[in-house]
C-alpha angles and dihedrals in degrees: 000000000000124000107232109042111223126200095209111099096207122190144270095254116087109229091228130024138139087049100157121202128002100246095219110038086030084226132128102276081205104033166192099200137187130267143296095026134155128202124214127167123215136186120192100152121286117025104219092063087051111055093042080065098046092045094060089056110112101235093036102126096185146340141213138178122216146123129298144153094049138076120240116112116252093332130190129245086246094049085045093052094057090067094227093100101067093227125131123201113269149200113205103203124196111192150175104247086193097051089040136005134227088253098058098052089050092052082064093048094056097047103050101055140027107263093188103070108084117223088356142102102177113278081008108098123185153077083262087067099050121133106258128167105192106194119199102188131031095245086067091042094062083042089061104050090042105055082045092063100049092040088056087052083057095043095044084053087055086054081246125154132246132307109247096178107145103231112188135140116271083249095067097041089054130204121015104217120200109246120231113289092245092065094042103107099351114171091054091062089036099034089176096036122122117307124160096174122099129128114303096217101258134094132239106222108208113062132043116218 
C-alpha cells in the first residue's frame, strides 16, 4: 500500500529500463549486485542533488534515481510533478554494509536538506519533494528513528521546527520506478545543472562517514 494515493493510471512499460552501468560507481544501475548489499530509498528534494551525494559515500555500490510512495504505475517526471500521482522523488541506494552503515548514510541525509519543511526544498514545492526515509530491513529502521531523534535534539538546540520526514518500510511505500535516463546521474553528465542540496549547517550526531 503506498503511502500518497494518485489519481493518474500510468502504463505497463517502465519509462526507463536497460540502463547499463552506473558512469560514475562502474556498477549495474539495475543488478544484480554483489553481496552482501543492502537497499535503502531516500528522498531529500530534488533527485538529481541527491544521488551525486550518495554516490560520493565510500560503501555506496550504486545508485538510481526513480518514483516511490504513490501509486501510479510506472509514471513520468511530467505525470509526478503534477502532484496527482502520490510519488516523491527517490535514491535508491545500494550499499557495503560492511564498508558503510545505515547510520552513516543517514547522517548524510540529515545533514544536506531541511527535513522540517513538508512538501518543500526550498524553491522545490510539492508533495514529490517531500522528506522520506523507505527501510528495507529493521535494522534501518531502527537507524532511521534513531538518527531522527538525535537530529531533532539538534535541531530543537538551533530554536528549528519538526521533522516531518515520512519514515515507513519499502513495503508500505510500494514500487520503486526508474526514473527517465536523462535524469539518471545527472550531475555527472551536467556537472553545473540544478542542485539545491548542500550541507544545512547543523551535525548528526550518531554515525561517522
Amino acid at each position: 500500500m503506498a503511502t500518497h494515493s494518485g489519481t493518474i493510471a500510468g502504463r505497463k512499460t517502465p519509462v526507463a529500463s536497460h540502463l547499463g552501468n552506473h558512469p560514475v560507481l562502474n556498477t549495474p544501475v539495475e543488478g544484480p549486485w554483489d553481496k552482501p548489499h543492502e537497499v535503502l530509498y531516500l528522498g531529500m528534494g530534488c533527485f538529481w542533488g541527491v544521488e551525486r551525494i550518495m554516490w560520493h559515500l565510500s560503501g555506496v555500490i550504486a545508485t538510481a534515481v526513480g518514483y516511490m510512495g504513490g501509486t501510479t504505475e510506472n509514471p513520468t517526471y511530467e505525470e509526478v510533478c503534477t502532484g496527482q500521482t502520490g510519488h516523491a522523488e527517490i535514491v535508491r541506494v545500494v550499499y557495503d554494509p560492511r564498508k558503510i552503515s545505515s547510520e552513516q548514510i543517514l547522517k548524510v541525509f540529515w545533514e544536506n536538506h531541511d527535513p522540517t519543511t513538508l512538501n518543500r526544498q526550498g524553491n522545490d514545492r510539492g508533495t514529490q519533494y517531500r522528506s522520506a526515509i523507505y527501510y528495507t530491513n529493521e535494522s534501518q529502521r531502527e537507524a532511521a528513528l534513531a538518527t531522527r531523534d538525535a537530529f531533532q535534539n539538534v535541531l530543537d538546540e538551533h530554536g528549528k521546527g519538526r521533522i516531518t520526514t515520512e519514515i515507513v518500510s519499502e513495503g508500505e511505500a510500494g514500487t520503486f520506478y526508474l526514473a527517465e535516463r536523462y535524469h539518471q546521474a545527472y550531475l555527472h553528465h551536467i556537472p553545473n545543472g540544478y542542485c539545491n542540496h548542500g550541507p544545512n549547517g547543523m551535525s548528526c550526531p550518531i554515525g561517522i562517514v
